[in-house]
Tab-separated table of N, CA and C in Angstrom:
chain	number	residue	atom	x	y	z
A	1	MET	N	-1.408	178.202	155.459
A	1	MET	CA	-0.172	177.407	155.968
A	1	MET	C	-0.178	177.295	157.595
A	2	ASP	N	-0.047	176.862	158.363
A	2	ASP	CA	0.712	176.844	159.760
A	2	ASP	C	1.487	176.849	159.922
A	3	ASN	N	2.328	177.722	160.848
A	3	ASN	CA	3.662	177.763	160.686
A	3	ASN	C	4.688	177.014	161.389
A	4	LYS	N	3.829	176.078	161.697
A	4	LYS	CA	5.032	174.695	161.934
A	4	LYS	C	5.047	173.882	160.628
A	5	LYS	N	3.903	174.408	159.206
A	5	LYS	CA	4.635	173.533	158.344
A	5	LYS	C	5.502	174.064	156.959
A	6	MET	N	5.226	175.805	157.830
A	6	MET	CA	6.337	176.666	156.817
A	6	MET	C	7.711	176.051	157.198
A	7	ILE	N	7.935	176.095	158.526
A	7	ILE	CA	9.167	175.745	159.338
A	7	ILE	C	10.081	174.777	158.698
A	8	ILE	N	9.192	173.109	158.024
A	8	ILE	CA	9.174	172.319	158.104
A	8	ILE	C	10.018	172.208	156.430
A	9	ILE	N	9.125	172.838	155.768
A	9	ILE	CA	9.508	173.335	154.341
A	9	ILE	C	10.839	173.724	154.413
A	10	GLU	N	10.866	174.852	155.337
A	10	GLU	CA	12.336	176.051	155.186
A	10	GLU	C	13.519	175.227	155.812
A	11	ALA	N	12.997	174.000	156.458
A	11	ALA	CA	14.627	173.222	157.190
A	11	ALA	C	14.808	172.514	155.543
A	12	VAL	N	14.029	171.786	155.263
A	12	VAL	CA	13.689	170.721	154.063
A	12	VAL	C	14.483	171.145	153.024
A	13	VAL	N	14.256	172.457	152.246
A	13	VAL	CA	15.145	173.420	151.512
A	13	VAL	C	16.311	173.742	151.847
A	14	ALA	N	17.042	173.744	153.340
A	14	ALA	CA	17.535	174.335	153.496
A	14	ALA	C	18.576	173.290	152.968
A	15	LEU	N	18.781	172.287	153.955
A	15	LEU	CA	19.227	170.891	154.236
A	15	LEU	C	19.475	170.540	152.445
A	16	CYS	N	18.165	170.834	151.693
A	16	CYS	CA	18.467	170.197	150.302
A	16	CYS	C	19.772	170.707	149.442
A	17	ALA	N	19.603	172.558	150.285
A	17	ALA	CA	20.999	173.175	149.551
A	17	ALA	C	22.299	172.584	149.937
A	18	MET	N	21.990	172.261	151.033
A	18	MET	CA	23.441	172.112	151.660
A	18	MET	C	24.037	170.949	150.864
A	19	ILE	N	22.888	169.739	151.230
A	19	ILE	CA	23.456	168.720	149.934
A	19	ILE	C	24.240	169.056	148.520
A	20	ALA	N	23.267	170.037	147.616
A	20	ALA	CA	23.602	169.907	146.803
A	20	ALA	C	24.786	171.056	146.768
A	21	ILE	N	25.221	171.659	147.517
A	21	ILE	CA	26.430	172.742	147.140
A	21	ILE	C	27.475	171.600	147.941
A	22	VAL	N	27.600	170.534	148.978
A	22	VAL	CA	28.912	169.490	148.738
A	22	VAL	C	29.003	168.708	148.154
A	23	GLY	N	27.781	168.386	147.446
A	23	GLY	CA	27.711	167.342	146.094
A	23	GLY	C	28.770	168.093	145.107
A	24	ILE	N	28.568	169.487	144.758
A	24	ILE	CA	29.000	169.937	143.951
A	24	ILE	C	30.351	170.221	143.892
A	25	PHE	N	30.563	170.250	145.520
A	25	PHE	CA	31.840	170.838	146.019
A	25	PHE	C	32.867	169.628	146.115
A	26	PHE	N	32.678	168.537	146.026
A	26	PHE	CA	32.715	167.106	145.643
A	26	PHE	C	33.522	167.185	144.576
A	27	LEU	N	32.503	167.181	143.934
A	27	LEU	CA	32.646	167.048	141.649
A	27	LEU	C	33.543	167.950	141.165
A	28	ALA	N	33.325	168.990	141.676
A	28	ALA	CA	34.693	170.257	141.664
A	28	ALA	C	36.197	169.446	141.890
A	29	GLN	N	36.192	169.010	143.007
A	29	GLN	CA	37.016	168.243	143.464
A	29	GLN	C	38.152	167.584	142.552
A	30	ASP	N	37.199	166.397	142.297
A	30	ASP	CA	37.396	165.555	141.702
A	30	ASP	C	37.917	165.708	140.154
A	31	PHE	N	37.219	166.568	139.453
A	31	PHE	CA	37.390	167.206	138.634
A	31	PHE	C	38.683	167.781	138.275
A	32	GLY	N	38.887	168.981	139.384
A	32	GLY	CA	40.106	169.249	139.797
A	32	GLY	C	41.217	168.342	140.093
A	33	TYR	N	41.642	167.160	140.457
A	33	TYR	CA	42.452	166.415	140.668
A	33	TYR	C	42.597	165.532	139.826
A	34	THR	N	41.358	165.227	138.763
A	34	THR	CA	41.679	164.462	137.222
A	34	THR	C	42.737	165.668	136.361
A	35	ALA	N	42.040	166.700	136.166
A	35	ALA	CA	43.305	167.422	135.209
A	35	ALA	C	44.605	168.111	135.628
A	36	TYR	N	44.489	167.726	137.045
A	36	TYR	CA	46.105	168.026	137.026
A	36	TYR	C	46.765	167.043	138.119
A	37	ALA	N	46.430	165.749	138.184
A	37	ALA	CA	46.825	164.461	139.013
A	37	ALA	C	48.029	164.425	138.156
A	38	ASN	N	47.771	164.032	136.668
A	38	ASN	CA	48.877	163.713	136.121
A	38	ASN	C	49.727	162.479	136.058
A	39	GLU	N	48.436	162.047	136.461
A	39	GLU	CA	48.544	159.734	136.507
A	39	GLU	C	48.436	159.133	135.428
A	40	PRO	N	49.062	158.542	134.968
A	40	PRO	CA	48.446	157.777	133.570
A	40	PRO	C	47.310	156.793	133.691
A	41	VAL	N	46.731	156.303	132.536
A	41	VAL	CA	45.580	155.506	133.113
A	41	VAL	C	45.925	153.851	133.532
A	42	GLY	N	46.840	153.136	132.832
A	42	GLY	CA	47.332	151.915	133.207
A	42	GLY	C	49.258	151.987	133.528
A	43	ASN	N	48.993	150.523	133.315
A	43	ASN	CA	50.919	150.606	134.002
A	43	ASN	C	51.330	149.744	132.660
A	44	ASP	N	50.705	149.413	131.694
A	44	ASP	CA	51.825	147.966	130.829
A	44	ASP	C	52.577	149.011	129.502
A	45	PRO	N	53.687	149.479	129.923
A	45	PRO	CA	54.398	149.996	128.764
A	45	PRO	C	54.193	149.540	127.101
A	46	GLU	N	54.356	148.177	127.432
A	46	GLU	CA	54.019	147.742	125.798
A	46	GLU	C	52.456	147.610	125.263
A	47	LYS	N	51.496	147.889	126.268
A	47	LYS	CA	49.855	148.094	125.257
A	47	LYS	C	50.610	150.183	124.729
A	48	LYS	N	50.254	149.821	123.309
A	48	LYS	CA	50.858	151.481	122.434
A	48	LYS	C	49.957	151.525	121.744
A	49	ILE	N	49.408	153.125	121.921
A	49	ILE	CA	48.062	153.283	120.696
A	49	ILE	C	49.337	154.362	119.453
A	50	GLU	N	48.422	154.451	118.366
A	50	GLU	CA	49.412	155.236	117.679
A	50	GLU	C	48.072	156.696	117.475
A	51	LEU	N	48.209	157.787	117.822
A	51	LEU	CA	47.339	158.771	117.433
A	51	LEU	C	47.680	159.656	116.380
A	52	VAL	N	47.025	160.082	115.644
A	52	VAL	CA	46.987	160.608	114.407
A	52	VAL	C	46.165	162.129	114.904
A	53	ILE	N	47.422	163.228	114.558
A	53	ILE	CA	46.747	164.342	114.199
A	53	ILE	C	46.989	164.984	112.789
A	54	GLU	N	45.571	165.580	112.070
A	54	GLU	CA	45.089	166.072	111.643
A	54	GLU	C	46.161	167.834	111.257
A	55	ALA	N	46.411	168.011	110.524
A	55	ALA	CA	46.649	169.631	110.163
A	55	ALA	C	45.026	170.346	110.473
A	56	GLY	N	45.473	171.207	111.470
A	56	GLY	CA	43.944	172.362	112.023
A	56	GLY	C	42.950	171.592	112.888
A	57	GLN	N	42.953	170.551	112.972
A	57	GLN	CA	42.522	169.530	114.064
A	57	GLN	C	42.569	170.486	115.429
A	58	GLY	N	41.595	170.054	115.974
A	58	GLY	CA	41.675	171.228	117.152
A	58	GLY	C	42.355	170.159	118.435
A	59	ILE	N	42.523	170.728	119.922
A	59	ILE	CA	42.969	170.229	120.887
A	59	ILE	C	41.224	169.171	121.506
A	60	MET	N	39.959	169.605	121.794
A	60	MET	CA	39.031	169.121	121.584
A	60	MET	C	39.107	167.231	120.965
A	61	ASP	N	39.469	167.824	119.745
A	61	ASP	CA	39.311	167.195	118.890
A	61	ASP	C	39.721	165.613	119.069
A	62	VAL	N	41.482	166.480	119.835
A	62	VAL	CA	42.624	165.067	119.792
A	62	VAL	C	42.074	164.483	121.445
A	63	ALA	N	41.487	165.194	122.427
A	63	ALA	CA	41.140	165.116	123.413
A	63	ALA	C	39.840	163.985	123.521
A	64	GLU	N	39.209	164.135	122.508
A	64	GLU	CA	38.275	162.924	121.924
A	64	GLU	C	38.535	161.898	121.786
A	65	LYS	N	39.645	161.891	121.112
A	65	LYS	CA	40.323	160.504	120.348
A	65	LYS	C	41.156	159.602	121.472
A	66	LEU	N	41.496	160.222	122.360
A	66	LEU	CA	42.483	159.985	123.854
A	66	LEU	C	41.636	159.619	124.413
A	67	GLU	N	40.688	159.914	124.888
A	67	GLU	CA	39.510	159.566	125.673
A	67	GLU	C	39.138	157.799	125.124
A	68	GLU	N	38.482	158.132	123.779
A	68	GLU	CA	38.004	157.057	123.035
A	68	GLU	C	38.697	155.918	123.085
A	69	LYS	N	40.443	156.030	123.040
A	69	LYS	CA	41.073	154.893	123.048
A	69	LYS	C	41.624	154.667	124.661
A	70	GLU	N	41.020	155.325	126.000
A	70	GLU	CA	41.519	154.975	127.149
A	70	GLU	C	43.126	155.512	127.086
A	71	MET	N	43.135	156.740	126.754
A	71	MET	CA	44.411	156.803	126.929
A	71	MET	C	44.341	157.937	128.358
A	72	ILE	N	43.431	158.718	128.524
A	72	ILE	CA	43.114	160.006	129.111
A	72	ILE	C	41.989	159.652	130.296
A	73	ALA	N	41.819	159.805	131.195
A	73	ALA	CA	40.387	159.733	131.657
A	73	ALA	C	39.204	160.331	131.758
A	74	SER	N	39.746	162.076	131.354
A	74	SER	CA	38.207	163.418	130.758
A	74	SER	C	38.682	164.085	129.517
A	75	LYS	N	38.202	164.155	128.665
A	75	LYS	CA	38.434	165.010	127.273
A	75	LYS	C	38.544	166.699	128.099
A	76	HIS	N	37.649	167.216	128.692
A	76	HIS	CA	37.326	167.703	129.335
A	76	HIS	C	38.827	168.431	130.521
A	77	ALA	N	39.100	167.642	131.269
A	77	ALA	CA	40.440	168.186	132.304
A	77	ALA	C	41.293	167.680	130.779
A	78	PHE	N	41.700	166.536	130.182
A	78	PHE	CA	42.903	167.149	129.551
A	78	PHE	C	43.204	168.685	128.509
A	79	TRP	N	41.868	169.423	128.246
A	79	TRP	CA	41.976	170.467	127.453
A	79	TRP	C	42.041	171.807	128.193
A	80	LEU	N	41.376	171.122	129.638
A	80	LEU	CA	42.021	172.400	130.785
A	80	LEU	C	43.470	172.229	131.132
A	81	ARG	N	43.930	170.959	131.009
A	81	ARG	CA	45.420	171.055	131.302
A	81	ARG	C	46.010	171.347	130.457
A	82	TYR	N	45.719	171.328	129.056
A	82	TYR	CA	46.497	172.191	128.203
A	82	TYR	C	46.518	173.447	127.637
A	83	LYS	N	45.064	174.045	128.310
A	83	LYS	CA	44.687	175.184	128.079
A	83	LYS	C	45.715	176.262	128.770
A	84	PHE	N	46.274	175.732	130.235
A	84	PHE	CA	46.688	176.097	130.715
A	84	PHE	C	48.072	175.584	131.354
A	85	SER	N	48.611	175.440	130.222
A	85	SER	CA	49.877	174.537	130.137
A	85	SER	C	50.763	175.533	129.742
A	86	GLU	N	52.427	175.292	129.750
A	86	GLU	CA	53.290	176.090	128.212
A	86	GLU	C	53.185	175.416	126.950
A	87	TYR	N	52.381	174.072	126.734
A	87	TYR	CA	52.077	173.540	125.842
A	87	TYR	C	50.766	174.155	124.630
A	88	ASN	N	50.122	174.865	125.701
A	88	ASN	CA	49.484	175.437	124.871
A	88	ASN	C	49.368	176.344	123.305
A	89	GLY	N	48.849	175.853	122.451
A	89	GLY	CA	49.303	176.899	121.216
A	89	GLY	C	50.110	175.892	120.663
A	90	LEU	N	51.039	174.935	120.682
A	90	LEU	CA	52.520	173.810	120.115
A	90	LEU	C	51.731	173.217	119.791
A	91	MET	N	50.625	171.943	119.793
A	91	MET	CA	50.025	171.074	119.273
A	91	MET	C	50.783	170.774	117.602
A	92	LYS	N	51.619	170.091	117.406
A	92	LYS	CA	51.320	169.658	116.249
A	92	LYS	C	50.793	168.330	114.977
A	93	ALA	N	50.546	168.669	113.901
A	93	ALA	CA	50.194	167.579	113.429
A	93	ALA	C	50.995	166.756	112.843
A	94	GLY	N	50.349	165.011	113.297
A	94	GLY	CA	51.587	164.479	112.645
A	94	GLY	C	51.180	162.998	113.053
A	95	THR	N	51.719	161.687	112.927
A	95	THR	CA	51.369	160.679	114.123
A	95	THR	C	52.491	160.314	114.704
A	96	TYR	N	51.822	159.914	116.367
A	96	TYR	CA	52.527	159.844	117.496
A	96	TYR	C	52.160	158.776	117.956
A	97	GLU	N	53.448	158.136	118.664
A	97	GLU	CA	53.089	156.648	119.529
A	97	GLU	C	52.872	157.274	120.777
A	98	LEU	N	51.831	156.622	121.275
A	98	LEU	CA	51.768	156.765	122.954
A	98	LEU	C	51.493	155.318	123.801
A	99	ASN	N	52.034	155.179	124.836
A	99	ASN	CA	51.464	154.113	125.694
A	99	ASN	C	50.668	154.474	126.464
A	100	GLU	N	50.018	153.563	127.684
A	100	GLU	CA	49.534	153.761	128.986
A	100	GLU	C	49.688	154.380	129.836
A	101	THR	N	51.137	153.969	129.802
A	101	THR	CA	52.210	154.684	130.870
A	101	THR	C	52.072	156.501	131.065
A	102	MET	N	51.991	156.621	129.913
A	102	MET	CA	52.079	158.183	129.689
A	102	MET	C	51.041	159.172	130.663
A	103	GLY	N	51.466	160.041	131.259
A	103	GLY	CA	50.015	160.608	132.247
A	103	GLY	C	50.288	161.744	131.652
A	104	THR	N	49.535	163.215	131.740
A	104	THR	CA	48.907	164.210	130.936
A	104	THR	C	49.942	164.468	130.229
A	105	ASP	N	51.121	165.274	131.327
A	105	ASP	CA	51.869	165.945	130.752
A	105	ASP	C	52.920	165.508	129.736
A	106	ASP	N	53.680	163.744	129.850
A	106	ASP	CA	53.977	163.153	129.051
A	106	ASP	C	53.532	163.515	127.299
A	107	ILE	N	52.010	163.005	127.655
A	107	ILE	CA	51.116	162.941	126.188
A	107	ILE	C	51.211	164.573	125.553
A	108	LEU	N	51.405	165.544	126.311
A	108	LEU	CA	51.348	167.100	125.509
A	108	LEU	C	52.716	166.937	125.542
A	109	ALA	N	53.893	166.468	126.050
A	109	ALA	CA	54.935	166.802	125.485
A	109	ALA	C	55.616	165.943	123.938
A	110	VAL	N	54.808	165.203	123.807
A	110	VAL	CA	54.485	164.246	122.581
A	110	VAL	C	54.336	165.368	121.839
A	111	ILE	N	53.140	165.251	121.595
A	111	ILE	CA	52.293	165.999	120.402
A	111	ILE	C	52.489	167.501	120.604
A	112	THR	N	52.648	168.216	121.065
A	112	THR	CA	54.345	169.359	121.079
A	112	THR	C	55.335	169.472	120.488
A	113	GLN	N	55.522	168.382	119.781
A	113	GLN	CA	57.197	168.116	118.989
A	113	GLN	C	56.339	167.638	117.920
A	114	SER	N	57.517	167.553	116.787
A	114	SER	CA	57.213	166.786	115.493
A	114	SER	C	56.940	165.135	115.611
A	115	GLY	N	55.777	164.914	115.292
A	115	GLY	CA	55.225	164.022	115.113
A	115	GLY	C	55.941	163.284	113.614
A	116	THR	N	56.111	162.159	113.369
A	116	THR	CA	56.292	161.633	111.749
A	116	THR	C	54.788	161.796	110.938
A	117	THR	N	55.406	162.168	109.961
A	117	THR	CA	54.176	162.358	108.761
A	117	THR	C	54.157	161.325	107.942
A	118	GLU	N	52.971	161.567	107.644
A	118	GLU	CA	52.439	159.926	106.383
A	118	GLU	C	52.576	161.106	105.118
């Protein structure tokens, strides 16, 4: 291979690497914002959902339920927020009523209090 082709290949590889790094940076920034923004997913306080947390259920199971019910944007961001908050380890089994105007911190405050039991 001649020198000119080798320089072109190296330039293309370097460009691809830079694009990948910039893309990873923006994905990480978006995930970090989602994890710590504490923004509600909606603005209708009348839209309520019931969340049932079973005894022994893990936070990721609860996060999956919340994501399915469109109460949070990302189960992984919710899990991260829980693990690095003062609520870590305090989740309690029970039935909780939530609404779509609640941010992550509001939801965590509710599910770490005693819910109604069935």
